[in-house]
Amino acid sequence: MTDFSENAVRSGLILGIETSCDETAAAVVRGGSETLSNVVASQIATHSPYGGVVPELASREHLRNIVPVVRAAVQEAGIALADVDAIAVTSGPGLAGALLVGISYAKSLAYALGKPLIAVNHLEGHIHAVLLEQAELARRSNPKLSDTEPLPLPAIALVVSGGHTHLYLVRRHGESWRYKNVGRTVDDAAGEAFDKVAKLLGLGYPGGPWIDALAPHGNPATVPFSFSQIKAKAHRRGRSGALDPAAETFFSFSGIKTAVLRYTQVHEMAAGIEARRAALADEPGAKPLDALPLCDKQTLDLIASFQRAVVDDLRHKTFRASEQFGAESLLVSGGVAANRELRVRFTSEAAERALPIAFPLLALSTDNAAMIAAAAYPKLITDDFAPATLTADPSLALGGRDGR
Ligand code: KG4
Ligand code: ZN
């Protein structure tokens, strides 16, 4: 199946395809560092009435969108399909039916064109969204540099989205990247908490951007939410004052959602929530700030306090992990990395610690295929191709505890 030459590796033109959740996306990236196109068809309007992603509807929408989205990505890149050196596709984690649409399409395309197929883990994609942008910035400032190290390594990566809250220790081994999973959520993902809290407060879907827009209008010190510090003992410093590198970091976001719900019950906020839900239902194209006049001070304070608590928990544990593993830089990616308060508070702590930190552009924070094509480039160089039997792995993990 592989018919590619040195030239292919040098130009490294990769068509990436991503269908793991509710975005149908395709992109063309050259050499892992130059985005020629990045097309995303969002399904937000389809899932919005249900307040969450409906798997069957997601698969149906992917089927409808995959051909036009790939065609648009190839056209925008100004290339012909036959020019690509490889097809990369997300193989997991994600919704089985949704993943299968992208995988089947990528497989047939690779077969028909006689090009290699590369399987990419969605979480690795999120990490490469940041590396892609760093590489683009470096290349633009000095086009002669062909292989710059985008960030000082090792790095700690926080991947924080609607489905995931993970910490990885990121290293490079020759051309390949290595990831060690050093932290994870034991229940809900952070983005899921944003979505559920927004839903229970009668706001729109997905909830993150709504809470992000409304939080600056409230007082974050009003409700003192706290998180259970799971396995905090393992993080105690030893005699030398160092943190134990064997200690895994755990996040837990289901408790705060219940705490917000209880707060609304104790403070009898149900009528206001229902009124807001009804008003927004009457206005299908409503934007997050349209909800501002529909929120009283108590609601805005609650939103601000919720966001501050989640951001600070993520910040505290991410910086602790960076210290624990002697990280030289930090990168934050995934849908929740679009959050403005998160960016501000992470950036200021990183500055205090003189630690380089990078976030992807907003368009690369949420799901897209440029990150998949970028993550595939090191695999193209190292002949790390997927077998023709590739199938969806809904619970695919990235980098075990051993860092492979
Ligand atoms: O990475 P992504 O597009 O899809 C998954 O892989 O899950 O992330 C979507 C998640 C949703 O939970 C959404 O509410 C959250 O990212 N999100 C945000 C913001 N924008 C998107 N959360 C907080 N603040 C935001 N500005
Ligand atoms: Zn994602």
CSV table of C-alpha atoms and ligand atoms in Angstrom, one decimal:
chain,number,residue,atom,x,y,z
A,1,MET,CA,0.0,0.0,0.0
A,2,THR,CA,2.9,2.4,0.6
A,3,ASP,CA,4.2,3.8,-2.6
A,4,PHE,CA,6.0,6.8,-1.3
A,5,SER,CA,9.4,8.2,-1.8
A,6,GLU,CA,11.9,10.5,-0.1
A,7,ASN,CA,10.1,13.4,-1.9
A,8,ALA,CA,6.9,12.5,-0.2
A,9,VAL,CA,8.5,12.7,3.2
A,10,ARG,CA,10.1,16.0,2.3
A,11,SER,CA,6.8,17.6,1.2
A,12,GLY,CA,4.8,15.7,3.7
A,13,LEU,CA,1.4,16.7,2.4
A,14,ILE,CA,-1.1,15.1,4.7
A,15,LEU,CA,-4.9,15.2,4.4
A,16,GLY,CA,-6.3,14.9,8.0
A,17,ILE,CA,-9.9,13.7,8.7
A,18,GLU,CA,-11.6,14.0,12.1
A,19,THR,CA,-15.1,12.7,13.0
A,20,SER,CA,-14.7,11.6,16.7
A,21,CYS,CA,-17.5,13.6,18.1
A,22,ASP,CA,-19.7,16.4,16.8
A,23,GLU,CA,-17.5,18.1,14.2
A,24,THR,CA,-16.9,16.8,10.7
A,25,ALA,CA,-13.4,18.2,9.9
A,26,ALA,CA,-10.8,17.9,7.1
A,27,ALA,CA,-7.5,19.7,6.6
A,28,VAL,CA,-4.4,19.7,4.6
A,29,VAL,CA,-1.1,20.3,6.4
A,30,ARG,CA,2.3,20.3,4.9
A,31,GLY,CA,5.3,19.0,6.8
A,32,GLY,CA,3.4,19.0,10.1
A,33,SER,CA,3.9,22.8,10.3
A,34,GLU,CA,2.1,24.6,7.4
A,35,THR,CA,-1.7,24.6,7.4
A,36,LEU,CA,-3.0,24.9,3.8
A,37,SER,CA,-6.7,24.4,4.7
A,38,ASN,CA,-8.7,23.6,7.8
A,39,VAL,CA,-12.4,23.0,7.3
A,40,VAL,CA,-14.9,22.3,10.1
A,41,ALA,CA,-18.6,21.6,9.8
A,42,SER,CA,-20.1,22.0,13.3
A,43,GLN,CA,-23.1,20.0,14.3
A,44,ILE,CA,-24.0,22.3,17.2
A,45,ALA,CA,-27.3,23.3,15.7
A,46,THR,CA,-28.3,19.6,15.4
A,47,HIS,CA,-27.5,18.7,19.0
A,48,SER,CA,-28.4,22.0,20.6
A,49,PRO,CA,-32.1,21.1,21.3
A,50,TYR,CA,-31.0,18.0,23.2
A,51,GLY,CA,-28.4,19.8,25.4
A,52,GLY,CA,-25.7,17.3,24.4
A,53,VAL,CA,-24.3,15.2,21.6
A,54,VAL,CA,-26.8,12.5,20.4
A,55,PRO,CA,-24.5,9.7,19.0
A,56,GLU,CA,-26.9,8.5,16.2
A,57,LEU,CA,-27.5,12.1,15.0
A,58,ALA,CA,-23.7,12.7,15.0
A,59,SER,CA,-23.0,9.7,12.8
A,60,ARG,CA,-25.8,10.7,10.4
A,61,GLU,CA,-24.4,14.3,10.1
A,62,HIS,CA,-20.9,13.0,9.6
A,63,LEU,CA,-22.2,10.8,6.7
A,64,ARG,CA,-23.9,13.9,5.2
A,65,ASN,CA,-20.9,16.2,5.6
A,66,ILE,CA,-17.8,14.1,5.0
A,67,VAL,CA,-17.6,14.3,1.2
A,68,PRO,CA,-18.2,18.1,0.9
A,69,VAL,CA,-15.9,18.8,3.9
A,70,VAL,CA,-13.0,16.8,2.4
A,71,ARG,CA,-13.6,18.3,-1.0
A,72,ALA,CA,-13.6,21.8,0.5
A,73,ALA,CA,-10.3,21.1,2.3
A,74,VAL,CA,-8.6,19.9,-0.8
A,75,GLN,CA,-9.9,22.8,-2.9
A,76,GLU,CA,-9.0,25.4,-0.3
A,77,ALA,CA,-5.5,24.0,-0.1
A,78,GLY,CA,-5.2,24.4,-3.9
A,79,ILE,CA,-4.1,20.9,-4.4
A,80,ALA,CA,-5.5,17.7,-6.1
A,81,LEU,CA,-6.3,14.7,-4.0
A,82,ALA,CA,-3.7,12.7,-5.8
A,83,ASP,CA,-1.0,15.2,-4.5
A,84,VAL,CA,-1.3,14.1,-0.9
A,85,ASP,CA,1.4,11.9,0.6
A,86,ALA,CA,-0.8,10.3,3.2
A,87,ILE,CA,-4.3,10.2,4.7
A,88,ALA,CA,-4.5,10.6,8.4
A,89,VAL,CA,-7.7,9.9,10.4
A,90,THR,CA,-8.7,9.9,14.1
A,91,SER,CA,-9.1,6.3,15.2
A,92,GLY,CA,-10.2,7.1,18.8
A,93,PRO,CA,-11.2,7.9,21.5
A,94,GLY,CA,-14.7,9.1,20.6
A,95,LEU,CA,-18.1,7.9,19.6
A,96,ALA,CA,-17.9,4.6,17.8
A,97,GLY,CA,-20.3,5.3,15.0
A,98,ALA,CA,-18.9,8.8,14.5
A,99,LEU,CA,-15.3,7.6,14.3
A,100,LEU,CA,-16.3,4.8,11.8
A,101,VAL,CA,-17.5,7.3,9.3
A,102,GLY,CA,-14.1,9.1,9.1
A,103,ILE,CA,-12.2,5.8,9.3
A,104,SER,CA,-14.2,4.1,6.5
A,105,TYR,CA,-13.9,7.2,4.3
A,106,ALA,CA,-10.2,7.6,5.0
A,107,LYS,CA,-9.5,3.9,4.3
A,108,SER,CA,-11.3,3.9,1.0
A,109,LEU,CA,-9.6,7.1,-0.1
A,110,ALA,CA,-6.1,5.7,0.9
A,111,TYR,CA,-6.9,2.5,-1.0
A,112,ALA,CA,-8.2,4.3,-4.1
A,113,LEU,CA,-5.3,6.7,-4.2
A,114,GLY,CA,-2.6,4.1,-3.2
A,115,LYS,CA,-1.5,6.3,-0.3
A,116,PRO,CA,-0.5,5.3,3.2
A,117,LEU,CA,-3.1,5.5,6.0
A,118,ILE,CA,-2.1,7.0,9.3
A,119,ALA,CA,-4.1,6.5,12.5
A,120,VAL,CA,-4.0,9.4,15.0
A,121,ASN,CA,-5.2,9.4,18.6
A,122,HIS,CA,-7.6,12.4,19.1
A,123,LEU,CA,-5.8,13.4,22.3
A,124,GLU,CA,-2.4,13.4,20.5
A,125,GLY,CA,-4.1,15.6,18.0
A,126,HIS,CA,-5.0,18.2,20.6
A,127,ILE,CA,-1.4,18.3,21.8
A,128,HIS,CA,-0.2,18.8,18.2
A,129,ALA,CA,-2.7,21.7,17.7
A,130,VAL,CA,-0.3,23.6,20.0
A,131,LEU,CA,2.9,22.2,18.4
A,132,LEU,CA,1.5,23.0,15.0
A,133,GLU,CA,0.9,26.6,15.8
A,134,GLN,CA,4.3,27.0,17.5
A,135,ALA,CA,6.0,25.4,14.5
A,136,GLU,CA,4.1,27.8,12.2
A,137,LEU,CA,5.2,30.8,14.3
A,138,ALA,CA,8.8,29.6,14.2
A,139,ARG,CA,8.7,29.0,10.5
A,140,ARG,CA,7.2,32.4,9.8
A,141,SER,CA,9.9,34.2,11.9
A,142,ASN,CA,12.7,32.2,10.2
A,143,PRO,CA,11.6,30.3,7.0
A,144,LYS,CA,15.1,28.8,6.7
A,145,LEU,CA,14.7,26.8,9.9
A,146,SER,CA,13.4,23.4,8.8
A,147,ASP,CA,13.3,21.7,12.2
A,148,THR,CA,12.9,23.9,15.2
A,149,GLU,CA,11.9,22.5,18.6
A,150,PRO,CA,8.6,24.2,19.0
A,151,LEU,CA,8.7,24.3,22.8
A,152,PRO,CA,11.4,23.4,25.4
A,153,LEU,CA,10.9,19.7,26.4
A,154,PRO,CA,9.8,17.9,28.4
A,155,ALA,CA,6.5,19.6,28.5
A,156,ILE,CA,3.4,19.0,30.6
A,157,ALA,CA,0.3,19.1,28.4
A,158,LEU,CA,-3.2,19.6,29.8
A,159,VAL,CA,-5.8,18.3,27.4
A,160,VAL,CA,-9.1,19.6,28.6
A,161,SER,CA,-12.3,19.2,26.6
A,162,GLY,CA,-15.9,17.9,26.7
A,163,GLY,CA,-14.7,14.3,26.9
A,164,HIS,CA,-11.3,14.5,28.5
A,165,THR,CA,-9.2,16.0,31.3
A,166,HIS,CA,-5.8,14.6,31.0
A,167,LEU,CA,-2.2,15.5,31.9
A,168,TYR,CA,0.6,14.2,29.8
A,169,LEU,CA,4.4,14.4,30.1
A,170,VAL,CA,5.5,15.1,26.5
A,171,ARG,CA,8.9,14.2,25.2
A,172,ARG,CA,10.5,13.6,21.9
A,173,HIS,CA,12.5,10.6,21.0
A,174,GLY,CA,14.2,11.2,17.6
A,175,GLU,CA,11.3,12.0,15.2
A,176,SER,CA,8.7,10.3,17.4
A,177,TRP,CA,6.8,11.9,20.2
A,178,ARG,CA,6.3,10.1,23.6
A,179,TYR,CA,3.5,10.7,26.0
A,180,LYS,CA,3.2,9.6,29.6
A,181,ASN,CA,-0.3,9.9,31.1
A,182,VAL,CA,0.3,11.5,34.5
A,183,GLY,CA,-3.2,12.8,35.3
A,184,ARG,CA,-6.8,12.2,34.5
A,185,THR,CA,-10.3,12.8,35.7
A,186,VAL,CA,-12.0,10.1,37.8
A,187,ASP,CA,-15.5,11.1,36.7
A,188,ASP,CA,-16.7,14.0,34.5
A,189,ALA,CA,-14.4,16.0,32.1
A,190,ALA,CA,-14.0,19.7,32.9
A,191,GLY,CA,-15.9,20.6,29.7
A,192,GLU,CA,-18.7,18.3,30.7
A,193,ALA,CA,-19.0,20.2,34.0
A,194,PHE,CA,-19.2,23.5,32.0
A,195,ASP,CA,-21.9,21.9,29.7
A,196,LYS,CA,-23.9,20.4,32.6
A,197,VAL,CA,-23.8,23.5,34.8
A,198,ALA,CA,-24.8,25.7,31.8
A,199,LYS,CA,-27.7,23.4,31.1
A,200,LEU,CA,-28.9,23.3,34.7
A,201,LEU,CA,-28.8,27.2,34.8
A,202,GLY,CA,-31.0,27.3,31.6
A,203,LEU,CA,-28.1,28.5,29.3
A,204,GLY,CA,-27.3,27.4,25.8
A,205,TYR,CA,-25.2,24.5,24.4
A,206,PRO,CA,-22.3,23.8,24.5
A,207,GLY,CA,-22.1,25.5,27.9
A,208,GLY,CA,-18.4,26.5,28.0
A,209,PRO,CA,-18.7,29.6,25.8
A,210,TRP,CA,-21.8,30.8,27.7
A,211,ILE,CA,-20.2,30.5,31.1
A,212,ASP,CA,-17.0,32.1,29.7
A,213,ALA,CA,-19.0,35.1,28.4
A,214,LEU,CA,-21.1,35.6,31.6
A,215,ALA,CA,-18.5,34.9,34.3
A,216,PRO,CA,-16.7,38.3,34.0
A,217,HIS,CA,-20.1,40.0,35.0
A,218,GLY,CA,-20.2,38.2,38.4
A,219,ASN,CA,-18.1,38.1,41.6
A,220,PRO,CA,-16.0,34.9,41.7
A,221,ALA,CA,-15.5,35.1,45.4
A,222,THR,CA,-19.2,34.7,46.2
A,223,VAL,CA,-19.5,30.9,46.4
A,224,PRO,CA,-16.5,29.1,47.9
A,225,PHE,CA,-16.6,25.8,46.0
A,226,SER,CA,-14.1,23.2,47.0
A,227,PHE,CA,-12.8,20.0,45.4
A,228,SER,CA,-12.1,16.7,47.0
A,229,GLN,CA,-8.4,16.3,46.8
A,230,ILE,CA,-8.2,12.7,45.8
A,231,LYS,CA,-5.0,10.9,46.8
A,232,ALA,CA,-3.6,14.2,48.1
A,233,LYS,CA,-1.3,12.1,50.3
A,234,ALA,CA,0.7,10.8,47.4
A,235,HIS,CA,1.5,14.4,46.5
A,236,ARG,CA,3.1,15.2,49.8
A,237,ARG,CA,6.6,16.3,49.5
A,238,GLY,CA,9.3,14.0,50.7
A,239,ARG,CA,12.2,15.0,53.0
A,240,SER,CA,14.0,16.6,50.1
A,241,GLY,CA,10.9,18.7,49.5
A,242,ALA,CA,10.4,17.1,46.1
A,243,LEU,CA,7.1,15.8,44.8
A,244,ASP,CA,6.9,12.1,44.2
A,245,PRO,CA,7.1,11.5,40.4
A,246,ALA,CA,5.1,8.2,40.9
A,247,ALA,CA,2.0,10.1,42.2
A,248,GLU,CA,-0.7,10.4,39.6
A,249,THR,CA,-2.9,13.5,39.5
A,250,PHE,CA,-6.7,13.1,39.8
A,251,PHE,CA,-9.4,15.5,38.8
A,252,SER,CA,-13.0,15.2,39.8
A,253,PHE,CA,-15.7,17.5,38.4
A,254,SER,CA,-19.0,15.7,39.1
A,255,GLY,CA,-19.1,17.1,42.7
A,256,ILE,CA,-19.1,20.7,41.6
A,257,LYS,CA,-22.0,20.2,39.3
A,258,THR,CA,-24.0,18.8,42.2
A,259,ALA,CA,-22.9,21.6,44.4
A,260,VAL,CA,-24.2,24.2,41.8
A,261,LEU,CA,-27.5,22.3,41.6
A,262,ARG,CA,-27.8,22.3,45.4
A,263,TYR,CA,-27.0,26.0,45.5
A,264,THR,CA,-29.8,26.8,43.1
A,265,GLN,CA,-32.2,24.7,45.1
A,266,VAL,CA,-31.3,26.2,48.5
A,267,HIS,CA,-31.5,29.7,47.0
A,268,GLU,CA,-34.8,28.9,45.2
A,269,MET,CA,-33.6,29.9,41.8
A,270,ALA,CA,-35.8,27.5,39.8
A,271,ALA,CA,-38.3,30.1,38.5
A,272,GLY,CA,-35.5,32.4,37.2
A,273,ILE,CA,-33.8,29.4,35.5
A,274,GLU,CA,-37.0,28.3,33.8
A,275,ALA,CA,-37.8,31.9,32.6
A,276,ARG,CA,-34.3,32.1,31.1
A,277,ARG,CA,-34.6,28.7,29.5
A,278,ALA,CA,-37.9,29.6,27.9
A,279,ALA,CA,-36.6,33.0,26.7
A,280,LEU,CA,-33.6,31.5,25.1
A,281,ALA,CA,-35.7,28.7,23.5
A,282,ASP,CA,-37.7,31.4,21.8
A,283,GLU,CA,-34.5,32.8,20.3
A,284,PRO,CA,-32.7,29.9,18.5
A,285,GLY,CA,-29.8,32.0,17.3
A,286,ALA,CA,-29.1,33.5,20.7
A,287,LYS,CA,-25.5,34.2,21.5
A,288,PRO,CA,-24.0,33.8,25.0
A,289,LEU,CA,-24.1,37.6,25.9
A,290,ASP,CA,-27.8,37.7,24.9
A,291,ALA,CA,-28.3,35.8,28.2
A,292,LEU,CA,-26.8,38.6,30.3
A,293,PRO,CA,-30.0,40.6,30.7
A,294,LEU,CA,-31.7,37.3,31.7
A,295,CYS,CA,-29.3,36.7,34.6
A,296,ASP,CA,-29.6,38.3,38.0
A,297,LYS,CA,-26.6,39.1,40.2
A,298,GLN,CA,-27.0,35.9,42.2
A,299,THR,CA,-26.8,33.8,39.0
A,300,LEU,CA,-23.8,35.8,37.6
A,301,ASP,CA,-22.0,35.4,40.9
A,302,LEU,CA,-22.7,31.7,40.9
A,303,ILE,CA,-21.4,31.4,37.3
A,304,ALA,CA,-18.2,33.4,38.1
A,305,SER,CA,-17.6,31.3,41.2
A,306,PHE,CA,-18.0,28.0,39.4
A,307,GLN,CA,-15.6,29.1,36.6
A,308,ARG,CA,-13.0,30.4,39.0
A,309,ALA,CA,-13.1,27.1,41.0
A,310,VAL,CA,-12.7,24.9,37.9
A,311,VAL,CA,-9.9,27.1,36.4
A,312,ASP,CA,-8.1,27.2,39.7
A,313,ASP,CA,-8.3,23.4,40.3
A,314,LEU,CA,-6.9,22.8,36.7
A,315,ARG,CA,-4.2,25.5,37.3
A,316,HIS,CA,-3.1,24.2,40.7
A,317,LYS,CA,-2.8,20.6,39.6
A,318,THR,CA,-1.2,21.3,36.2
A,319,PHE,CA,1.5,23.5,37.7
A,320,ARG,CA,2.1,21.0,40.5
A,321,ALA,CA,2.6,18.3,37.8
A,322,SER,CA,5.0,20.6,35.9
A,323,GLU,CA,7.1,20.9,39.1
A,324,GLN,CA,6.8,17.2,39.9
A,325,PHE,CA,8.2,16.2,36.4
A,326,GLY,CA,10.6,19.1,36.0
A,327,ALA,CA,8.8,20.3,32.9
A,328,GLU,CA,10.5,23.0,30.8
A,329,SER,CA,7.2,24.2,29.3
A,330,LEU,CA,3.4,23.9,29.5
A,331,LEU,CA,0.8,23.5,26.8
A,332,VAL,CA,-2.9,23.6,27.2
A,333,SER,CA,-5.3,22.3,24.6
A,334,GLY,CA,-8.8,21.1,23.9
A,335,GLY,CA,-12.1,23.0,23.9
A,336,VAL,CA,-11.9,24.3,27.5
A,337,ALA,CA,-8.5,25.8,26.6
A,338,ALA,CA,-10.5,28.5,24.7
A,339,ASN,CA,-11.7,29.8,28.1
A,340,ARG,CA,-10.5,33.3,28.7
A,341,GLU,CA,-10.1,33.2,32.4
A,342,LEU,CA,-8.2,29.9,32.1
A,343,ARG,CA,-5.8,31.6,29.6
A,344,VAL,CA,-5.3,34.6,31.8
A,345,ARG,CA,-4.7,32.7,35.1
A,346,PHE,CA,-2.5,30.1,33.5
A,347,THR,CA,-0.5,32.7,31.7
A,348,SER,CA,0.1,34.8,34.8
A,349,GLU,CA,1.2,31.8,36.9
A,350,ALA,CA,3.5,30.6,34.1
A,351,ALA,CA,5.1,34.1,33.9
A,352,GLU,CA,5.7,34.1,37.7
A,353,ARG,CA,7.4,30.7,37.4
A,354,ALA,CA,9.2,31.8,34.1
A,355,LEU,CA,7.8,28.8,32.4
A,356,PRO,CA,7.0,29.0,28.7
A,357,ILE,CA,3.3,28.3,28.1
A,358,ALA,CA,1.4,27.8,24.8
A,359,PHE,CA,-2.3,27.6,23.9
A,360,PRO,CA,-3.6,26.9,20.4
A,361,LEU,CA,-5.4,29.6,18.4
A,362,LEU,CA,-9.1,29.6,19.3
A,363,ALA,CA,-9.9,27.8,16.0
A,364,LEU,CA,-7.4,25.0,16.9
A,365,SER,CA,-8.6,24.6,20.5
A,366,THR,CA,-11.8,22.8,19.7
A,367,ASP,CA,-12.0,19.8,17.4
A,368,ASN,CA,-10.4,20.2,14.0
A,369,ALA,CA,-8.5,18.1,11.5
A,370,ALA,CA,-5.4,20.3,11.1
A,371,MET,CA,-4.3,18.9,14.5
A,372,ILE,CA,-4.8,15.4,13.2
A,373,ALA,CA,-2.7,16.0,10.0
A,374,ALA,CA,0.0,17.7,12.1
A,375,ALA,CA,0.2,14.8,14.6
A,376,ALA,CA,0.5,12.4,11.6
A,377,TYR,CA,3.6,13.9,10.2
A,378,PRO,CA,6.1,12.3,12.6
A,379,LYS,CA,4.4,9.0,11.8
A,380,LEU,CA,4.8,9.6,8.1
A,381,ILE,CA,8.5,10.1,8.6
A,382,THR,CA,8.9,7.0,10.7
A,383,ASP,CA,6.7,4.8,8.5
A,384,ASP,CA,4.2,4.3,11.3
A,385,PHE,CA,1.2,3.4,9.1
A,386,ALA,CA,-2.1,1.9,10.0
A,387,PRO,CA,-3.1,-1.6,8.8
A,388,ALA,CA,-5.9,-2.1,6.3
A,389,THR,CA,-7.9,-3.6,9.2
A,390,LEU,CA,-7.9,-0.3,11.2
A,391,THR,CA,-11.1,0.2,13.1
A,392,ALA,CA,-12.6,2.6,15.6
A,393,ASP,CA,-11.4,2.4,19.2
A,394,PRO,CA,-13.9,4.4,21.3
A,395,SER,CA,-11.7,4.2,24.4
A,396,LEU,CA,-8.3,4.4,22.9
A,397,ALA,CA,-5.8,5.6,25.5
A,398,LEU,CA,-2.7,7.8,24.8
A,399,GLY,CA,0.6,7.0,26.4
A,400,GLY,CA,0.4,4.6,29.3
A,401,ARG,CA,1.9,5.3,32.6
A,402,ASP,CA,5.2,4.0,31.2
A,403,GLY,CA,5.3,6.8,28.6
A,404,ARG,CA,5.2,4.7,25.4
B,1,KG4,O1,-12.3,19.7,22.2
B,1,KG4,P1,-13.7,19.9,22.0
B,1,KG4,O2,-14.2,20.7,20.8
B,1,KG4,O3,-14.5,18.5,21.9
B,1,KG4,C1,-14.1,17.4,22.7
B,1,KG4,O4,-13.2,16.7,22.3
B,1,KG4,O5,-14.8,17.3,23.7
B,1,KG4,O6,-14.3,20.5,23.4
B,1,KG4,C2,-15.6,20.8,23.6
B,1,KG4,C3,-15.8,21.3,25.0
B,1,KG4,C4,-17.2,21.5,25.4
B,1,KG4,O7,-17.5,20.9,26.7
B,1,KG4,C5,-17.3,23.0,25.5
B,1,KG4,O8,-18.3,23.5,26.5
B,1,KG4,C6,-15.9,23.4,26.0
B,1,KG4,O9,-15.1,22.5,25.2
B,1,KG4,N1,-15.6,24.8,25.6
B,1,KG4,C7,-15.3,25.7,26.6
B,1,KG4,C8,-15.2,26.9,25.9
B,1,KG4,N2,-15.3,26.7,24.6
B,1,KG4,C9,-15.6,25.4,24.4
B,1,KG4,N3,-15.3,25.6,27.9
B,1,KG4,C10,-15.0,26.7,28.6
B,1,KG4,N4,-14.8,27.9,28.0
B,1,KG4,C11,-14.9,28.1,26.7
B,1,KG4,N5,-14.7,29.3,26.1
B,2,ZN,ZN,-11.5,17.1,21.3
